[in-house]
Amino acid sequence: MIQIKKEGVILRKTKVAFESGGVLNPAVIKVGAEVFMFYRAVSTGNYSTIGFCRLNGPLEVAERYDYPVLLPIGDRESKGIEDPRIVQIEKEYFLTYTAFDGFNALGALAISTDLKTFERHGIIVPVISFPELKAFAESTCKLNEKYSRFSHDKTEMNKDVKLLVWDKDFIFFPRRINGKLYFLHRIKPDIQIACVNQISDLNVSFWNDYLLNLNRNIVMISKYEHEISYIGGGCPPIETAEGWLIIYHGVHDTADGYVYSACAALLDLDNPKIEIARLPYALFKPETEWELLGKVNNVCFPSGTALFDDTLYIYYGAADRQIACASVSLTTLVNELIAFKI
């Protein structure tokens, strides 16, 4: 079993209005010896914006803004922006997040060259209802019944609103692979993968063709008890000599409700559509008071990492109330994964 060190809570909510309800699920990027953290900040009424803090090294908060750095814009974001992730691709920083309008949760993108100002690119996932998605997918192959079970499409409940497929956890790989931009995203209950030449390719035509072959674009499905209900993206992929290290979240519906754990897998370096290894147990799971009790109990939701020498620091939302960190030897983790090659 991998030895994980729980470093404790890094960031807690404050009395400042925009983050008085909680802080969680941060996007993380290392810049020199510093860690920049763009985190989900929740105000009263479950309205989310993106806050910012800077760490000296992996654990010491050196600076924290008392205002959000990204605010919701437009109807698609009218109830908040949530769960950011960030990667650097060449000279640009790709920050993805979930836009929420009160009914629909959809992946969106903002790009920066300086980590200070961001150009918004709007929704980049398919804007489609579940019956439409099912019709596309089942024109070529039977869709796993879990997709229907997890669909929130209850049109009789909201006749004035078109309910869409929730497509979250949109995460880019941190470099082009064979000249293409690869990314993970999640339509419950699986993790899907796709690639494009450029961001402008993510249009209606692309997604229609993609959904026609949805089953061929699923990269990971639930396998083990700790992730048996569904899985979803976590941290941006980490390049290692043995493959792309994927730290994702797995969910188990128990008698005490859903339990969210951090999990680990490897994808092929040249063709990340191929899973090559996966831990058969959770990398870490809710155990401490700050993970077991909160806005949502029993949650470890990994969303960003920073590597210092051989120590990988994994930042995660703990019980949907605060941001915590766990650390592990990268070499040890990869070697353990190799032992479980598929």
One Martini backbone bead per residue (centre of mass of N, CA, C, O) as a GRO file, in nm:
protein
  342
    1MET     BB    1   0.098   0.035   0.019
    2ILE     BB    2   0.060   0.359   0.013
    3GLN     BB    3   0.225   0.641   0.150
    4ILE     BB    4   0.034   0.885   0.311
    5LYS     BB    5   0.036   1.238   0.377
    6LYS     BB    6  -0.139   1.439   0.591
    7GLU     BB    7  -0.103   1.790   0.599
    8GLY     BB    8  -0.375   1.935   0.588
    9VAL     BB    9  -0.500   2.244   0.621
   10ILE     BB   10  -0.465   2.533   0.407
   11LEU     BB   11  -0.777   2.634   0.361
   12ARG     BB   12  -1.019   2.862   0.478
   13LYS     BB   13  -1.274   3.016   0.551
   14THR     BB   14  -1.426   3.335   0.569
   15LYS     BB   15  -1.594   3.651   0.627
   16VAL     BB   16  -1.590   3.693   0.344
   17ALA     BB   17  -1.848   3.679   0.138
   18PHE     BB   18  -1.738   3.502  -0.114
   19GLU     BB   19  -1.612   3.277   0.135
   20SER     BB   20  -1.824   3.203   0.378
   21GLY     BB   21  -1.911   2.893   0.283
   22GLY     BB   22  -1.636   2.817   0.122
   23VAL     BB   23  -1.343   2.615   0.031
   24LEU     BB   24  -1.244   2.456  -0.289
   25ASN     BB   25  -1.128   2.298  -0.552
   26PRO     BB   26  -0.831   2.352  -0.676
   27ALA     BB   27  -0.624   2.523  -0.877
   28VAL     BB   28  -0.283   2.423  -0.976
   29ILE     BB   29   0.041   2.604  -0.996
   30LYS     BB   30   0.377   2.597  -1.063
   31VAL     BB   31   0.610   2.877  -0.977
   32GLY     BB   32   0.876   2.765  -0.913
   33ALA     BB   33   0.851   2.789  -0.554
   34GLU     BB   34   0.554   2.836  -0.624
   35VAL     BB   35   0.194   2.840  -0.550
   36PHE     BB   36  -0.090   2.858  -0.747
   37MET     BB   37  -0.433   2.934  -0.636
   38PHE     BB   38  -0.750   2.841  -0.778
   39TYR     BB   39  -1.053   2.878  -0.609
   40ARG     BB   40  -1.342   2.777  -0.471
   41ALA     BB   41  -1.591   3.019  -0.384
   42VAL     BB   42  -1.843   3.037  -0.124
   43SER     BB   43  -2.146   3.169  -0.076
   44THR     BB   44  -2.432   3.255  -0.008
   45GLY     BB   45  -2.632   3.022  -0.184
   46ASN     BB   46  -2.417   2.869  -0.359
   47TYR     BB   47  -2.210   3.091  -0.473
   48SER     BB   48  -1.955   3.091  -0.726
   49THR     BB   49  -1.609   3.163  -0.728
   50ILE     BB   50  -1.270   3.284  -0.787
   51GLY     BB   51  -0.995   3.244  -0.602
   52PHE     BB   52  -0.674   3.361  -0.444
   53CYS     BB   53  -0.345   3.208  -0.389
   54ARG     BB   54  -0.011   3.206  -0.236
   55LEU     BB   55   0.269   2.989  -0.215
   56ASN     BB   56   0.533   2.894  -0.011
   57GLY     BB   57   0.560   2.647  -0.143
   58PRO     BB   58   0.333   2.387  -0.057
   59LEU     BB   59   0.204   2.521   0.249
   60GLU     BB   60   0.255   2.839   0.252
   61VAL     BB   61   0.078   3.119   0.304
   62ALA     BB   62   0.148   3.444   0.153
   63GLU     BB   63  -0.121   3.501  -0.029
   64ARG     BB   64  -0.456   3.668  -0.017
   65TYR     BB   65  -0.741   3.738  -0.154
   66ASP     BB   66  -1.045   3.955  -0.089
   67TYR     BB   67  -1.117   3.858  -0.388
   68PRO     BB   68  -1.223   3.779  -0.686
   69VAL     BB   69  -1.080   3.682  -1.011
   70LEU     BB   70  -1.355   3.528  -1.091
   71LEU     BB   71  -1.658   3.588  -1.260
   72PRO     BB   72  -1.959   3.561  -1.354
   73ILE     BB   73  -2.095   3.522  -1.694
   74GLY     BB   74  -2.384   3.505  -1.792
   75ASP     BB   75  -2.630   3.266  -1.802
   76ARG     BB   76  -2.450   3.002  -1.762
   77GLU     BB   77  -2.326   3.164  -1.479
   78SER     BB   78  -2.560   3.270  -1.277
   79LYS     BB   79  -2.471   3.047  -1.024
   80GLY     BB   80  -2.172   3.000  -1.118
   81ILE     BB   81  -1.824   2.902  -1.058
   82GLU     BB   82  -1.644   2.583  -1.077
   83ASP     BB   83  -1.388   2.374  -1.043
   84PRO     BB   84  -1.089   2.431  -1.112
   85ARG     BB   85  -0.833   2.406  -1.373
   86ILE     BB   86  -0.467   2.389  -1.449
   87VAL     BB   87  -0.254   2.465  -1.738
   88GLN     BB   88   0.047   2.452  -1.928
   89ILE     BB   89   0.066   2.555  -2.281
   90GLU     BB   90   0.334   2.668  -2.335
   91LYS     BB   91   0.236   3.018  -2.308
   92GLU     BB   92  -0.032   2.898  -2.180
   93TYR     BB   93  -0.323   2.920  -1.968
   94PHE     BB   94  -0.553   2.662  -1.877
   95LEU     BB   95  -0.879   2.737  -1.754
   96THR     BB   96  -1.106   2.528  -1.605
   97TYR     BB   97  -1.472   2.507  -1.566
   98THR     BB   98  -1.791   2.535  -1.407
   99ALA     BB   99  -2.099   2.612  -1.533
  100PHE     BB  100  -2.383   2.763  -1.352
  101ASP     BB  101  -2.764   2.803  -1.375
  102GLY     BB  102  -2.926   2.586  -1.167
  103PHE     BB  103  -2.938   2.323  -1.387
  104ASN     BB  104  -2.656   2.353  -1.541
  105ALA     BB  105  -2.337   2.173  -1.606
  106LEU     BB  106  -2.051   2.331  -1.771
  107GLY     BB  107  -1.779   2.346  -1.958
  108ALA     BB  108  -1.507   2.587  -1.933
  109LEU     BB  109  -1.294   2.865  -2.067
  110ALA     BB  110  -0.969   3.010  -1.975
  111ILE     BB  111  -0.707   3.239  -2.091
  112SER     BB  112  -0.351   3.285  -2.017
  113THR     BB  113  -0.018   3.464  -1.993
  114ASP     BB  114  -0.007   3.574  -1.653
  115LEU     BB  115  -0.228   3.498  -1.422
  116LYS     BB  116  -0.432   3.769  -1.435
  117THR     BB  117  -0.554   3.748  -1.721
  118PHE     BB  118  -0.867   3.643  -1.885
  119GLU     BB  119  -0.989   3.465  -2.156
  120ARG     BB  120  -1.303   3.400  -2.260
  121HIS     BB  121  -1.463   3.088  -2.416
  122GLY     BB  122  -1.664   2.935  -2.275
  123ILE     BB  123  -1.835   2.683  -2.383
  124ILE     BB  124  -1.680   2.335  -2.461
  125VAL     BB  125  -1.926   2.162  -2.452
  126PRO     BB  126  -2.199   1.993  -2.493
  127VAL     BB  127  -2.526   2.120  -2.591
  128ILE     BB  128  -2.730   1.870  -2.446
  129SER     BB  129  -2.953   1.639  -2.420
  130PHE     BB  130  -3.005   1.323  -2.327
  131PRO     BB  131  -3.182   1.220  -2.563
  132GLU     BB  132  -2.978   1.317  -2.774
  133LEU     BB  133  -2.731   1.159  -2.682
  134LYS     BB  134  -2.858   0.875  -2.697
  135ALA     BB  135  -2.918   0.882  -3.000
  136PHE     BB  136  -2.632   0.900  -3.090
  137ALA     BB  137  -2.493   0.661  -2.935
  138GLU     BB  138  -2.725   0.434  -3.029
  139SER     BB  139  -2.649   0.430  -3.340
  140THR     BB  140  -2.379   0.233  -3.265
  141CYS     BB  141  -2.429   0.184  -2.939
  142LYS     BB  142  -2.484   0.069  -2.643
  143LEU     BB  143  -2.574   0.224  -2.351
  144ASN     BB  144  -2.510   0.255  -2.050
  145GLU     BB  145  -2.751   0.263  -1.800
  146LYS     BB  146  -2.612   0.476  -1.615
  147TYR     BB  147  -2.667   0.726  -1.783
  148SER     BB  148  -2.969   0.735  -1.724
  149ARG     BB  149  -2.954   0.735  -1.412
  150PHE     BB  150  -2.770   1.012  -1.403
  151SER     BB  151  -2.973   1.165  -1.532
  152HIS     BB  152  -3.151   1.492  -1.487
  153ASP     BB  153  -3.387   1.443  -1.696
  154LYS     BB  154  -3.683   1.635  -1.587
  155THR     BB  155  -3.910   1.791  -1.770
  156GLU     BB  156  -4.164   1.793  -1.576
  157MET     BB  157  -4.017   1.996  -1.365
  158ASN     BB  158  -3.892   2.194  -1.623
  159LYS     BB  159  -4.060   2.334  -1.876
  160ASP     BB  160  -3.877   2.617  -1.906
  161VAL     BB  161  -3.624   2.415  -1.912
  162LYS     BB  162  -3.333   2.303  -2.059
  163LEU     BB  163  -3.203   2.002  -1.998
  164LEU     BB  164  -2.871   1.900  -1.953
  165VAL     BB  165  -2.581   1.764  -1.987
  166TRP     BB  166  -2.347   1.688  -1.758
  167ASP     BB  167  -2.017   1.850  -1.813
  168LYS     BB  168  -1.728   1.776  -1.641
  169ASP     BB  169  -1.401   1.774  -1.574
  170PHE     BB  170  -1.225   1.965  -1.755
  171ILE     BB  171  -0.898   1.839  -1.876
  172PHE     BB  172  -0.589   1.917  -1.961
  173PHE     BB  173  -0.312   1.853  -2.105
  174PRO     BB  174   0.029   1.994  -2.065
  175ARG     BB  175   0.043   1.892  -2.372
  176ARG     BB  176   0.107   1.804  -2.671
  177ILE     BB  177  -0.008   1.517  -2.869
  178ASN     BB  178   0.072   1.480  -3.173
  179GLY     BB  179  -0.030   1.800  -3.199
  180LYS     BB  180  -0.252   1.765  -2.976
  181LEU     BB  181  -0.534   1.841  -2.783
  182TYR     BB  182  -0.588   1.703  -2.476
  183PHE     BB  183  -0.883   1.566  -2.294
  184LEU     BB  184  -1.082   1.556  -2.014
  185HIS     BB  185  -1.412   1.424  -1.924
  186ARG     BB  186  -1.756   1.424  -1.759
  187ILE     BB  187  -1.997   1.175  -1.805
  188LYS     BB  188  -2.196   1.009  -1.642
  189PRO     BB  189  -1.985   0.755  -1.499
  190ASP     BB  190  -1.739   0.851  -1.674
  191ILE     BB  191  -1.432   0.884  -1.855
  192GLN     BB  192  -1.339   1.102  -2.105
  193ILE     BB  193  -1.185   1.146  -2.438
  194ALA     BB  194  -1.002   1.403  -2.630
  195CYS     BB  195  -0.922   1.574  -2.953
  196VAL     BB  196  -0.749   1.866  -3.093
  197ASN     BB  197  -0.602   2.123  -3.269
  198GLN     BB  198  -0.819   2.339  -3.166
  199ILE     BB  199  -1.051   2.516  -2.993
  200SER     BB  200  -1.241   2.579  -3.245
  201ASP     BB  201  -1.322   2.264  -3.280
  202LEU     BB  202  -1.537   2.305  -3.041
  203ASN     BB  203  -1.814   2.212  -3.191
  204VAL     BB  204  -2.100   2.082  -3.296
  205SER     BB  205  -1.976   1.885  -3.500
  206PHE     BB  206  -1.777   1.750  -3.317
  207TRP     BB  207  -1.979   1.648  -3.096
  208ASN     BB  208  -2.158   1.478  -3.277
  209ASP     BB  209  -1.937   1.280  -3.367
  210TYR     BB  210  -1.847   1.196  -3.084
  211LEU     BB  211  -2.131   1.083  -2.980
  212LEU     BB  212  -2.157   0.856  -3.193
  213ASN     BB  213  -1.870   0.745  -3.028
  214LEU     BB  214  -1.871   0.728  -2.715
  215ASN     BB  215  -1.761   0.442  -2.636
  216ARG     BB  216  -1.471   0.510  -2.775
  217ASN     BB  217  -1.433   0.772  -2.553
  218ILE     BB  218  -1.380   0.583  -2.317
  219VAL     BB  219  -1.121   0.551  -2.070
  220MET     BB  220  -1.296   0.525  -1.790
  221ILE     BB  221  -1.411   0.294  -1.544
  222SER     BB  222  -1.550   0.128  -1.313
  223LYS     BB  223  -1.402  -0.135  -1.077
  224TYR     BB  224  -1.409  -0.061  -0.773
  225GLU     BB  225  -1.554  -0.016  -0.473
  226HIS     BB  226  -1.455   0.293  -0.422
  227GLU     BB  227  -1.584   0.343  -0.751
  228ILE     BB  228  -1.866   0.206  -0.831
  229SER     BB  229  -2.059   0.441  -0.910
  230TYR     BB  230  -1.828   0.666  -0.987
  231ILE     BB  231  -1.630   0.882  -1.196
  232GLY     BB  232  -1.364   1.147  -1.204
  233GLY     BB  233  -1.194   1.405  -1.245
  234GLY     BB  234  -0.906   1.582  -1.122
  235CYS     BB  235  -0.609   1.612  -1.201
  236PRO     BB  236  -0.377   1.691  -1.390
  237PRO     BB  237  -0.171   1.547  -1.580
  238ILE     BB  238   0.132   1.349  -1.528
  239GLU     BB  239   0.447   1.324  -1.644
  240THR     BB  240   0.600   1.011  -1.709
  241ALA     BB  241   0.791   0.746  -1.809
  242GLU     BB  242   0.522   0.542  -1.770
  243GLY     BB  243   0.314   0.786  -1.782
  244TRP     BB  244   0.005   0.914  -1.718
  245LEU     BB  245  -0.082   1.063  -1.430
  246ILE     BB  246  -0.393   0.989  -1.260
  247ILE     BB  247  -0.588   1.197  -1.052
  248TYR     BB  248  -0.889   1.084  -0.919
  249HIS     BB  249  -1.237   1.028  -0.865
  250GLY     BB  250  -1.421   0.821  -0.636
  251VAL     BB  251  -1.752   0.660  -0.596
  252HIS     BB  252  -1.944   0.554  -0.301
  253ASP     BB  253  -2.248   0.409  -0.223
  254THR     BB  254  -2.360   0.425   0.098
  255ALA     BB  255  -2.527   0.420   0.397
  256ASP     BB  256  -2.375   0.724   0.441
  257GLY     BB  257  -2.327   0.776   0.154
  258TYR     BB  258  -2.118   0.941  -0.023
  259VAL     BB  259  -1.776   0.849  -0.120
  260TYR     BB  260  -1.478   1.039  -0.164
  261SER     BB  261  -1.191   0.952  -0.357
  262ALA     BB  262  -0.859   0.907  -0.421
  263CYS     BB  263  -0.705   0.821  -0.735
  264ALA     BB  264  -0.505   0.590  -0.956
  265ALA     BB  265  -0.342   0.623  -1.285
  266LEU     BB  266  -0.241   0.505  -1.617
  267LEU     BB  267  -0.141   0.647  -1.926
  268ASP     BB  268  -0.048   0.662  -2.230
  269LEU     BB  269   0.174   0.873  -2.373
  270ASP     BB  270   0.089   0.852  -2.694
  271ASN     BB  271  -0.203   0.704  -2.594
  272PRO     BB  272  -0.441   0.816  -2.366
  273LYS     BB  273  -0.674   0.601  -2.443
  274ILE     BB  274  -0.480   0.417  -2.271
  275GLU     BB  275  -0.496   0.201  -2.015
  276ILE     BB  276  -0.223   0.060  -1.795
  277ALA     BB  277  -0.311   0.153  -1.491
  278ARG     BB  278  -0.440   0.061  -1.149
  279LEU     BB  279  -0.553   0.109  -0.852
  280PRO     BB  280  -0.736  -0.115  -0.626
  281TYR     BB  281  -0.714   0.140  -0.444
  282ALA     BB  282  -0.717   0.400  -0.256
  283LEU     BB  283  -0.507   0.652  -0.208
  284PHE     BB  284  -0.736   0.831  -0.062
  285LYS     BB  285  -0.953   0.897   0.223
  286PRO     BB  286  -1.185   0.958   0.445
  287GLU     BB  287  -1.070   1.029   0.806
  288THR     BB  288  -1.090   1.307   0.894
  289GLU     BB  289  -1.265   1.567   1.015
  290TRP     BB  290  -1.224   1.750   0.748
  291GLU     BB  291  -1.355   1.502   0.564
  292LEU     BB  292  -1.623   1.397   0.720
  293LEU     BB  293  -1.703   1.707   0.796
  294GLY     BB  294  -1.953   1.919   0.626
  295LYS     BB  295  -2.123   2.019   0.366
  296VAL     BB  296  -1.994   1.743   0.264
  297ASN     BB  297  -1.955   1.437   0.342
  298ASN     BB  298  -1.700   1.236   0.257
  299VAL     BB  299  -1.451   1.428   0.119
  300CYS     BB  300  -1.212   1.369  -0.154
  301PHE     BB  301  -1.114   1.630  -0.394
  302PRO     BB  302  -0.907   1.622  -0.648
  303SER     BB  303  -0.737   1.917  -0.847
  304GLY     BB  304  -0.419   1.939  -0.756
  305THR     BB  305  -0.059   1.985  -0.823
  306ALA     BB  306   0.283   1.959  -0.672
  307LEU     BB  307   0.634   1.939  -0.749
  308PHE     BB  308   0.890   1.843  -0.503
  309ASP     BB  309   1.091   1.678  -0.636
  310ASP     BB  310   0.949   1.366  -0.522
  311THR     BB  311   0.709   1.537  -0.411
  312LEU     BB  312   0.361   1.497  -0.411
  313TYR     BB  313   0.115   1.744  -0.410
  314ILE     BB  314  -0.228   1.713  -0.300
  315TYR     BB  315  -0.511   1.895  -0.377
  316TYR     BB  316  -0.820   1.929  -0.177
  317GLY     BB  317  -1.143   1.882  -0.117
  318ALA     BB  318  -1.291   1.907   0.215
  319ALA     BB  319  -1.613   1.862   0.264
  320ASP     BB  320  -1.684   2.131   0.105
  321ARG     BB  321  -1.498   2.362   0.295
  322GLN     BB  322  -1.191   2.285   0.242
  323ILE     BB  323  -0.832   2.292   0.201
  324ALA     BB  324  -0.616   2.026   0.129
  325CYS     BB  325  -0.322   1.803   0.192
  326ALA     BB  326  -0.123   1.560   0.017
  327SER     BB  327   0.154   1.321   0.027
  328VAL     BB  328   0.396   1.174  -0.217
  329SER     BB  329   0.585   0.958  -0.378
  330LEU     BB  330   0.625   0.940  -0.708
  331THR     BB  331   0.793   0.685  -0.746
  332THR     BB  332   0.624   0.498  -0.569
  333LEU     BB  333   0.357   0.530  -0.718
  334VAL     BB  334   0.447   0.432  -0.998
  335ASN     BB  335   0.553   0.155  -0.906
  336GLU     BB  336   0.280   0.057  -0.803
  337LEU     BB  337   0.127   0.077  -1.070
  338ILE     BB  338   0.303  -0.126  -1.232
  339ALA     BB  339   0.199  -0.374  -1.059
  340PHE     BB  340  -0.103  -0.297  -1.216
  341LYS     BB  341  -0.095  -0.386  -1.491
  342ILE     BB  342  -0.310  -0.459  -1.770
   0.00000   0.00000   0.00000
